[in-house]
CSV table of C-alpha atoms in Angstrom, one decimal:
chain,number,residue,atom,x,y,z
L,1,UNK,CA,-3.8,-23.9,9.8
L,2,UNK,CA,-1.9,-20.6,10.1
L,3,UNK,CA,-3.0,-19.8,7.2
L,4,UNK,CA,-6.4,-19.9,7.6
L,5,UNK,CA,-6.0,-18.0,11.5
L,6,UNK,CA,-4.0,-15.0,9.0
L,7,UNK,CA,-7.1,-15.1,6.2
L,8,UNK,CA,-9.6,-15.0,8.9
L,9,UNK,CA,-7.7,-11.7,10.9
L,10,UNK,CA,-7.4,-10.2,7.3
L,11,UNK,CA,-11.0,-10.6,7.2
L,12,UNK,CA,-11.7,-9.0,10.7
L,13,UNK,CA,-9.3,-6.6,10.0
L,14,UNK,CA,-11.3,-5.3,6.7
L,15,UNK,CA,-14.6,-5.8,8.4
L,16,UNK,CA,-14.3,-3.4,11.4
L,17,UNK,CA,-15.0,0.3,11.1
L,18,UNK,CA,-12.2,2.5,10.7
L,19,UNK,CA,-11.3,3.2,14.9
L,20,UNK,CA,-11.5,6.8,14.6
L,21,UNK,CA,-13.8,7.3,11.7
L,22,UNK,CA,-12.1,8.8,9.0
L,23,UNK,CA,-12.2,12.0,8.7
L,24,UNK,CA,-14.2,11.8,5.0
L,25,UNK,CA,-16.6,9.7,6.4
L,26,UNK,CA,-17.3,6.6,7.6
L,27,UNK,CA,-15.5,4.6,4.7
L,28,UNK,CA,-13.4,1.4,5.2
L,29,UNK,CA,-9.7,2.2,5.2
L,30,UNK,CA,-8.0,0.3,3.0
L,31,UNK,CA,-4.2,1.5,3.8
L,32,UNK,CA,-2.4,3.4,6.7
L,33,UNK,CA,0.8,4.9,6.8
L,34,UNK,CA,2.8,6.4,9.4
L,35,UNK,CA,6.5,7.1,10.1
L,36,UNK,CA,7.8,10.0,9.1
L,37,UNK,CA,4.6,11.8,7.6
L,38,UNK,CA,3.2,15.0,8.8
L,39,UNK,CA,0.0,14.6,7.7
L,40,UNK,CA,-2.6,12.6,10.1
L,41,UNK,CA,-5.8,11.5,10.7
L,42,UNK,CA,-6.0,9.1,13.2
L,43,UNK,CA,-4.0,8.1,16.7
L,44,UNK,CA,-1.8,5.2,17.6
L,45,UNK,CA,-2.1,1.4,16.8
L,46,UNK,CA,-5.1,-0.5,19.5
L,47,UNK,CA,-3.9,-4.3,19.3
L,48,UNK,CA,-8.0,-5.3,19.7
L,49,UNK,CA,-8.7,-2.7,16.9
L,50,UNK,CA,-6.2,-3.0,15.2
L,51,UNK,CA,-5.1,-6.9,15.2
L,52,UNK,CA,-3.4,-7.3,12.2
L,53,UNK,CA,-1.2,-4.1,12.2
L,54,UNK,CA,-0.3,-5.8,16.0
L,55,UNK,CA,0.2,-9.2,14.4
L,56,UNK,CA,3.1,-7.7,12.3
L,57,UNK,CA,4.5,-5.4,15.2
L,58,UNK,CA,3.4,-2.6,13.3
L,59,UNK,CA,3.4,0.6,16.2
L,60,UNK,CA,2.7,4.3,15.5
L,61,UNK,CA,1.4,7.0,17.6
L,62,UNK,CA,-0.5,8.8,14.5
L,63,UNK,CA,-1.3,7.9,10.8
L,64,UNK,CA,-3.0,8.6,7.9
L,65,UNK,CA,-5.3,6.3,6.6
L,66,UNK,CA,-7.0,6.0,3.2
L,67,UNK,CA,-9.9,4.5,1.7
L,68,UNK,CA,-10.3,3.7,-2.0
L,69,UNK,CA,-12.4,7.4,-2.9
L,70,UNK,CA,-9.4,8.7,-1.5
L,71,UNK,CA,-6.9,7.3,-3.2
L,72,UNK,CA,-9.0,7.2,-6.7
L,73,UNK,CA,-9.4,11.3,-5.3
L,74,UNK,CA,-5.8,11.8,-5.8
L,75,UNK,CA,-4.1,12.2,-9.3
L,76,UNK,CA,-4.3,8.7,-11.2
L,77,UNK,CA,-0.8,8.2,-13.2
L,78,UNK,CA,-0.7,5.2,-15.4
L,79,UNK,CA,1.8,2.8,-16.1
L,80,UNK,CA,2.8,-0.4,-18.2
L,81,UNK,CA,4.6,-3.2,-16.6
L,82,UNK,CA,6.1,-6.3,-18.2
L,83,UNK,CA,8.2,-8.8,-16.3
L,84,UNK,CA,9.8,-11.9,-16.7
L,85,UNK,CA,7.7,-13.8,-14.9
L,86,UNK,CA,4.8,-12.2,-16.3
L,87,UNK,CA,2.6,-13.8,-18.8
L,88,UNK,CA,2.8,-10.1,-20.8
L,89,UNK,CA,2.2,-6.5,-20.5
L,90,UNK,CA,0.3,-4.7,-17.2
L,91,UNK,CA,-1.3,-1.5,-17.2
L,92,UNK,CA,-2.4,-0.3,-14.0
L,93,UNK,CA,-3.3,2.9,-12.7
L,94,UNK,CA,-3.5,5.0,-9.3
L,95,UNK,CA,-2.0,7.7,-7.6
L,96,UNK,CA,2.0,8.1,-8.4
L,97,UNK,CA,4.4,8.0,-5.3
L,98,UNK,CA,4.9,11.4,-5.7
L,99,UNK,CA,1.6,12.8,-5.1
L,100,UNK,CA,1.2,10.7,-2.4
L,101,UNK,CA,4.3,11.7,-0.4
L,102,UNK,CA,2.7,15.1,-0.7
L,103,UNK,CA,-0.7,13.8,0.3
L,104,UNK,CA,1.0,12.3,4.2
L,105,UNK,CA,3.8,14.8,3.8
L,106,UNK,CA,6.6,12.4,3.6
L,107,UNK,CA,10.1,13.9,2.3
L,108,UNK,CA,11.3,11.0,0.6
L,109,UNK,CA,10.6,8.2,-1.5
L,110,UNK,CA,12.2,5.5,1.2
L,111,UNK,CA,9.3,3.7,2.3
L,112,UNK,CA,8.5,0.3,3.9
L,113,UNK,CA,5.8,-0.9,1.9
L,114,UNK,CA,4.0,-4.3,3.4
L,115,UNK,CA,1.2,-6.7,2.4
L,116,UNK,CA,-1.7,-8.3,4.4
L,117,UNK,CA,0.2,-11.6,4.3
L,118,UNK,CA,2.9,-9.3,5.9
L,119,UNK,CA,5.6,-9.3,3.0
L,120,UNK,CA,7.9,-6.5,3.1
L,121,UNK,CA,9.5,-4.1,0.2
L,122,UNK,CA,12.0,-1.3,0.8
L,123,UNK,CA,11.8,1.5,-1.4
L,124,UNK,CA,15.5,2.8,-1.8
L,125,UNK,CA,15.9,6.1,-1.0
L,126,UNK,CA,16.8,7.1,-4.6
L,127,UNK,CA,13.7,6.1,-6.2
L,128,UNK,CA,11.9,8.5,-8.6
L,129,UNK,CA,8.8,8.9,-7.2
L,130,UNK,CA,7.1,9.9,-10.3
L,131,UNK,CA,7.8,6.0,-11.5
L,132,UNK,CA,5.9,4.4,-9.5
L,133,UNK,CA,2.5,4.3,-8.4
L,134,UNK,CA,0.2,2.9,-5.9
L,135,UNK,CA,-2.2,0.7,-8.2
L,136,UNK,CA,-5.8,0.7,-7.3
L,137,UNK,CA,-6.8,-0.5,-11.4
L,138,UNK,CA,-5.9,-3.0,-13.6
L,139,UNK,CA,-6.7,-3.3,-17.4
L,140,UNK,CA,-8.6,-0.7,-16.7
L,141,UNK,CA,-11.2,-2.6,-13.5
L,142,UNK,CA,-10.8,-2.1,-10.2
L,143,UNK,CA,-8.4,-4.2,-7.8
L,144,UNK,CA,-9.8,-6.3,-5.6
L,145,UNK,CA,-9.0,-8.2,-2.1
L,146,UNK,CA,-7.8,-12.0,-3.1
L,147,UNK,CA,-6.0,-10.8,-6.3
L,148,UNK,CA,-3.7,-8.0,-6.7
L,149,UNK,CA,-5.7,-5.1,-4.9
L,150,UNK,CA,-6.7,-3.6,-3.4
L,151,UNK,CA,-3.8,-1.4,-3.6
L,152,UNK,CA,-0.7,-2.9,-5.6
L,153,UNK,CA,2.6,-0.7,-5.4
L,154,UNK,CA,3.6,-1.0,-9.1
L,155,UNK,CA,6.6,0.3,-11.2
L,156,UNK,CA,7.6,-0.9,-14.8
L,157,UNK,CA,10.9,-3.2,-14.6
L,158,UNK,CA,14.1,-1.7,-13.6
L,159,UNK,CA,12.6,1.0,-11.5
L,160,UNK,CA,12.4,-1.2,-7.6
L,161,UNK,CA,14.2,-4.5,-9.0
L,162,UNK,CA,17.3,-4.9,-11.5
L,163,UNK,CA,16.4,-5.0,-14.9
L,164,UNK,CA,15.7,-8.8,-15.6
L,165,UNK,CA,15.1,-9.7,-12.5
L,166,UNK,CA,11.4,-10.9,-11.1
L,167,UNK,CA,8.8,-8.6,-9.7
L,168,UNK,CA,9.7,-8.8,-5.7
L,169,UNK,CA,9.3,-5.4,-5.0
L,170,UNK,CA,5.4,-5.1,-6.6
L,171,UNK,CA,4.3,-6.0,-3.2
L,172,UNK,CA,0.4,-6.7,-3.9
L,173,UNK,CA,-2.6,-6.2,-1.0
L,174,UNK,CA,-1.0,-3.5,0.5
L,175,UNK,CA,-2.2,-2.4,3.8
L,176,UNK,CA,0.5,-0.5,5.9
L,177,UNK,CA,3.5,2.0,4.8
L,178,UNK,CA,5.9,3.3,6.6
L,179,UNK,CA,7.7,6.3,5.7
L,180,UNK,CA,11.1,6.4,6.8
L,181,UNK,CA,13.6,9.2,7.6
C-alpha cells in the first residue's frame, strides 16, 4: 500500500505545472537542485506544490529547476558503463557533471543526488566531474519515467563505487540534487 500512496505522489508530482513557471517556458521540470548553487530560478519548497520534495524533507529557499530541453540544451558527454550486475555494456548520454556545476553555479562535485523513490547517493567531494554525467539517453533513446529516466546519474565503474563492486551510486529517476558546501 505504501507503495502505491509513493507512485501515485510521483504521479501528482510530474503532473502539476512547474509553481513558478520556468523561466524557458511553461515546460515540466523534471529535476531541481538547490544547496549551494548560485544560479536560480524559482523560490522555496510549498509542501501542497511541492508534495513529494516535502515527503522526503527536502527544504530550500531557491533552486534551479530543469526540464528535459534544458538538460538535452546543455553539452551531451557520452559514456560506456559495464557493471557486474549488469547484463553488458551501457552507453548513455547527457550533460557531464561538470557543465552542469557551471550551469547552477556549484563549486564542487559533492552532491546529494536522490531518486523519486527517495534513494540517496553522495558524490565524494573528489569526484571528477568530467566522469560522470547526468543521463537523459540510453542506446541512443530517450529515458523515460518507470525505467531508468528520466534523468540517470551515470559513471563507468570505479568512478562513484570501488571497482568491482555493484552500481549503488547510479541512482536512476532522479528528481532532486543538492549541492553541498
Amino acid at each position: 500500500m505504501a507503495n502505491r500512496a509513493l507512485l501515485a505522489a510521483c504521479a501528482l508530482a510530474l503532473a502539476l505545472p512547474a509553481l513558478p513557471a520556468h523561466a524557458a517556458g511553461d515546460c515540466p521540470v523534471l529535476l531541481t537542485v538547490g544547496g549551494a548553487i548560485t544560479e536560480s530560478n524559482r523560490g522555496p519548497v510549498d509542501a501542497f506544490h511541492d508534495p513529494l520534495l516535502d515527503r522526503f524533507g527536502i527544504a530550500f529557499e531557491q533552486a534551479m529547476t530543469f526540464c528535459w530541453e534544458d538538460l538535452a540544451a546543455l553539452d551531451q558527454t557520452t559514456l560506456t558503463a559495464s557493471y557486474p550486475n549488469w547484463p553488458g555494456e551501457v552507453t548513455a548520454s547527457g550533460p557531464s557533471l561538470a557543465d552542469f556545476m557551471e550551469a547552477v553555479g556549484a563549486d564542487s562535485p559533492h552532491m546529494t543526488v536522490t531518486a523519486f523513490d527517495g534513494y540517496s547517493w553522495e558524490i565524494p567531494a573528489d569526484t571528477n566531474p568530467e566522469e560522470v554525467i547526468l543521463a537523459i539517453h540510453a542506446e541512443g533513446a530517450p529515458l523515460a519515467i518507470g525505467g531508468r529516466g528520466p534523468v540517470w546519474l551515470f559513471a563507468p565503474a570505479g568512478t562513484l563505487t570501488p571497482e568491482g563492486s555493484d552500481d549503488a551510486g547510479l541512482v536512476w529517476s532522479v528528481m532532486y540534487i543538492e549541492a553541498l558546501d
